[in-house]
Amino acid sequence: MRYKIKFKVWLEKDKDIVMGLGRDKLLREIDRLGSISKAAKEVGMSYKKAWSFIKAMEKRLGIKLIQTQRGGKGGGGAVLTKEAKKLLNEFEKITKEFEKLTKKLSKNE
């Protein structure tokens, strides 16, 4: 029998999701674009939903993930904190390990 192994990774704290592929993508786009609204648009979600994800993650983890600067003449902006970058790196390592395992198991068919 031929089949394909699939997986979905997310991190939880006290049964609440703190990181998954969508949140990972959102944080990476904020890092790349320097803007929550641009990042939200890029990943196909509303600004309000993006903010609710960020606030929920920060509350659940007890750390600040985004440093924001208010708009105005020079425009606003957002940057990831050291803690957010560390979280992204950890999530990426975990995901890559799952990918390796999936490839290994697929070869054993």
PDB file of C-alpha atoms in Angstrom:
ATOM      1  CA  MET A   1       0.000   0.000   0.000  1.00  0.00           C
ATOM      2  CA  ARG A   2       1.305   3.448  -0.943  1.00  0.00           C
ATOM      3  CA  TYR A   3       0.502   6.394   1.274  1.00  0.00           C
ATOM      4  CA  LYS A   4       2.014   9.718   2.191  1.00  0.00           C
ATOM      5  CA  ILE A   5       2.925  10.646   5.735  1.00  0.00           C
ATOM      6  CA  LYS A   6       1.695  14.088   6.822  1.00  0.00           C
ATOM      7  CA  PHE A   7       2.075  15.967  10.074  1.00  0.00           C
ATOM      8  CA  LYS A   8       1.080  19.220  11.694  1.00  0.00           C
ATOM      9  CA  VAL A   9       3.190  20.717  14.473  1.00  0.00           C
ATOM     10  CA  TRP A  10       2.105  23.206  17.088  1.00  0.00           C
ATOM     11  CA  LEU A  11       3.274  24.146  20.558  1.00  0.00           C
ATOM     12  CA  GLU A  12       0.925  24.346  23.510  1.00  0.00           C
ATOM     13  CA  LYS A  13       1.125  25.728  27.006  1.00  0.00           C
ATOM     14  CA  ASP A  14      -1.565  24.662  29.479  1.00  0.00           C
ATOM     15  CA  LYS A  15      -3.560  23.195  26.547  1.00  0.00           C
ATOM     16  CA  ASP A  16      -3.579  26.527  24.665  1.00  0.00           C
ATOM     17  CA  ILE A  17      -1.803  26.911  21.327  1.00  0.00           C
ATOM     18  CA  VAL A  18       1.158  29.285  21.476  1.00  0.00           C
ATOM     19  CA  MET A  19       2.775  28.505  18.116  1.00  0.00           C
ATOM     20  CA  GLY A  20       1.779  26.787  14.924  1.00  0.00           C
ATOM     21  CA  LEU A  21       2.497  27.169  11.235  1.00  0.00           C
ATOM     22  CA  GLY A  22       0.152  30.169  10.817  1.00  0.00           C
ATOM     23  CA  ARG A  23       1.561  32.046  13.784  1.00  0.00           C
ATOM     24  CA  ASP A  24       5.083  31.183  12.676  1.00  0.00           C
ATOM     25  CA  LYS A  25       4.361  32.642   9.230  1.00  0.00           C
ATOM     26  CA  LEU A  26       2.808  35.773  10.759  1.00  0.00           C
ATOM     27  CA  LEU A  27       5.839  36.451  12.977  1.00  0.00           C
ATOM     28  CA  ARG A  28       8.251  35.826  10.098  1.00  0.00           C
ATOM     29  CA  GLU A  29       6.343  38.281   7.900  1.00  0.00           C
ATOM     30  CA  ILE A  30       6.337  40.897  10.674  1.00  0.00           C
ATOM     31  CA  ASP A  31      10.108  40.417  10.920  1.00  0.00           C
ATOM     32  CA  ARG A  32      10.516  40.718   7.147  1.00  0.00           C
ATOM     33  CA  LEU A  33       8.105  43.617   6.556  1.00  0.00           C
ATOM     34  CA  GLY A  34       8.416  45.550   9.827  1.00  0.00           C
ATOM     35  CA  SER A  35       4.645  45.951   9.999  1.00  0.00           C
ATOM     36  CA  ILE A  36       1.811  43.987  11.588  1.00  0.00           C
ATOM     37  CA  SER A  37      -0.757  45.240   9.079  1.00  0.00           C
ATOM     38  CA  LYS A  38       1.424  44.384   6.054  1.00  0.00           C
ATOM     39  CA  ALA A  39       2.269  40.986   7.548  1.00  0.00           C
ATOM     40  CA  ALA A  40      -1.407  40.258   8.233  1.00  0.00           C
ATOM     41  CA  LYS A  41      -2.298  41.131   4.649  1.00  0.00           C
ATOM     42  CA  GLU A  42       0.551  38.950   3.351  1.00  0.00           C
ATOM     43  CA  VAL A  43      -0.667  35.877   5.263  1.00  0.00           C
ATOM     44  CA  GLY A  44      -4.330  36.534   4.456  1.00  0.00           C
ATOM     45  CA  MET A  45      -5.736  37.593   7.804  1.00  0.00           C
ATOM     46  CA  SER A  46      -7.176  40.761   9.220  1.00  0.00           C
ATOM     47  CA  TYR A  47      -5.074  43.152  11.280  1.00  0.00           C
ATOM     48  CA  LYS A  48      -7.417  42.532  14.202  1.00  0.00           C
ATOM     49  CA  LYS A  49      -6.925  38.746  14.004  1.00  0.00           C
ATOM     50  CA  ALA A  50      -3.149  39.159  13.738  1.00  0.00           C
ATOM     51  CA  TRP A  51      -3.128  41.311  16.872  1.00  0.00           C
ATOM     52  CA  SER A  52      -5.321  38.827  18.720  1.00  0.00           C
ATOM     53  CA  PHE A  53      -2.887  36.001  17.834  1.00  0.00           C
ATOM     54  CA  ILE A  54       0.078  38.062  19.036  1.00  0.00           C
ATOM     55  CA  LYS A  55      -1.609  39.129  22.281  1.00  0.00           C
ATOM     56  CA  ALA A  56      -2.740  35.551  23.021  1.00  0.00           C
ATOM     57  CA  MET A  57       0.766  34.209  22.386  1.00  0.00           C
ATOM     58  CA  GLU A  58       2.333  36.881  24.601  1.00  0.00           C
ATOM     59  CA  LYS A  59      -0.149  36.233  27.396  1.00  0.00           C
ATOM     60  CA  ARG A  60       0.245  32.449  27.257  1.00  0.00           C
ATOM     61  CA  LEU A  61       4.038  32.606  27.156  1.00  0.00           C
ATOM     62  CA  GLY A  62       4.385  35.505  29.574  1.00  0.00           C
ATOM     63  CA  ILE A  63       6.810  37.321  27.260  1.00  0.00           C
ATOM     64  CA  LYS A  64       6.730  40.225  24.823  1.00  0.00           C
ATOM     65  CA  LEU A  65       7.062  39.088  21.195  1.00  0.00           C
ATOM     66  CA  ILE A  66       6.570  42.338  19.292  1.00  0.00           C
ATOM     67  CA  GLN A  67       7.998  45.787  19.903  1.00  0.00           C
ATOM     68  CA  THR A  68       5.792  48.387  18.207  1.00  0.00           C
ATOM     69  CA  GLN A  69       6.256  52.004  17.271  1.00  0.00           C
ATOM     70  CA  ARG A  70       3.193  54.197  16.807  1.00  0.00           C
ATOM     71  CA  GLY A  71       2.390  55.613  13.416  1.00  0.00           C
ATOM     72  CA  GLY A  72       2.564  59.261  12.611  1.00  0.00           C
ATOM     73  CA  LYS A  73       4.616  61.393  10.272  1.00  0.00           C
ATOM     74  CA  GLY A  74       7.365  58.782   9.891  1.00  0.00           C
ATOM     75  CA  GLY A  75       4.943  55.860  10.048  1.00  0.00           C
ATOM     76  CA  GLY A  76       4.727  53.111  12.627  1.00  0.00           C
ATOM     77  CA  GLY A  77       6.415  49.791  12.698  1.00  0.00           C
ATOM     78  CA  ALA A  78       6.915  46.510  14.471  1.00  0.00           C
ATOM     79  CA  VAL A  79       9.966  44.416  15.227  1.00  0.00           C
ATOM     80  CA  LEU A  80      10.352  41.029  16.853  1.00  0.00           C
ATOM     81  CA  THR A  81      11.903  40.806  20.302  1.00  0.00           C
ATOM     82  CA  LYS A  82      14.838  38.512  21.082  1.00  0.00           C
ATOM     83  CA  GLU A  83      12.352  36.139  22.705  1.00  0.00           C
ATOM     84  CA  ALA A  84      10.227  35.999  19.542  1.00  0.00           C
ATOM     85  CA  LYS A  85      13.272  35.193  17.411  1.00  0.00           C
ATOM     86  CA  LYS A  86      14.266  32.467  19.865  1.00  0.00           C
ATOM     87  CA  LEU A  87      10.744  31.013  19.686  1.00  0.00           C
ATOM     88  CA  LEU A  88      10.863  31.016  15.868  1.00  0.00           C
ATOM     89  CA  ASN A  89      14.248  29.253  15.909  1.00  0.00           C
ATOM     90  CA  GLU A  90      13.001  26.601  18.339  1.00  0.00           C
ATOM     91  CA  PHE A  91       9.834  26.023  16.305  1.00  0.00           C
ATOM     92  CA  GLU A  92      11.877  25.735  13.108  1.00  0.00           C
ATOM     93  CA  LYS A  93      14.196  23.138  14.707  1.00  0.00           C
ATOM     94  CA  ILE A  94      11.225  21.088  15.896  1.00  0.00           C
ATOM     95  CA  THR A  95       9.537  21.246  12.493  1.00  0.00           C
ATOM     96  CA  LYS A  96      12.736  20.204  10.706  1.00  0.00           C
ATOM     97  CA  GLU A  97      13.075  17.195  13.021  1.00  0.00           C
ATOM     98  CA  PHE A  98       9.540  16.124  12.123  1.00  0.00           C
ATOM     99  CA  GLU A  99      10.384  16.552   8.424  1.00  0.00           C
ATOM    100  CA  LYS A 100      13.478  14.344   8.832  1.00  0.00           C
ATOM    101  CA  LEU A 101      11.438  11.697  10.613  1.00  0.00           C
ATOM    102  CA  THR A 102       8.770  11.799   7.907  1.00  0.00           C
ATOM    103  CA  LYS A 103      11.394  11.279   5.181  1.00  0.00           C
ATOM    104  CA  LYS A 104      12.988   8.447   7.132  1.00  0.00           C
ATOM    105  CA  LEU A 105       9.650   6.708   7.673  1.00  0.00           C
ATOM    106  CA  SER A 106       8.658   7.221   4.032  1.00  0.00           C
ATOM    107  CA  LYS A 107      11.832   5.438   2.896  1.00  0.00           C
ATOM    108  CA  ASN A 108      10.913   2.427   5.045  1.00  0.00           C
ATOM    109  CA  GLU A 109       7.730   1.719   3.076  1.00  0.00           C
TER     110      GLU A 109
END
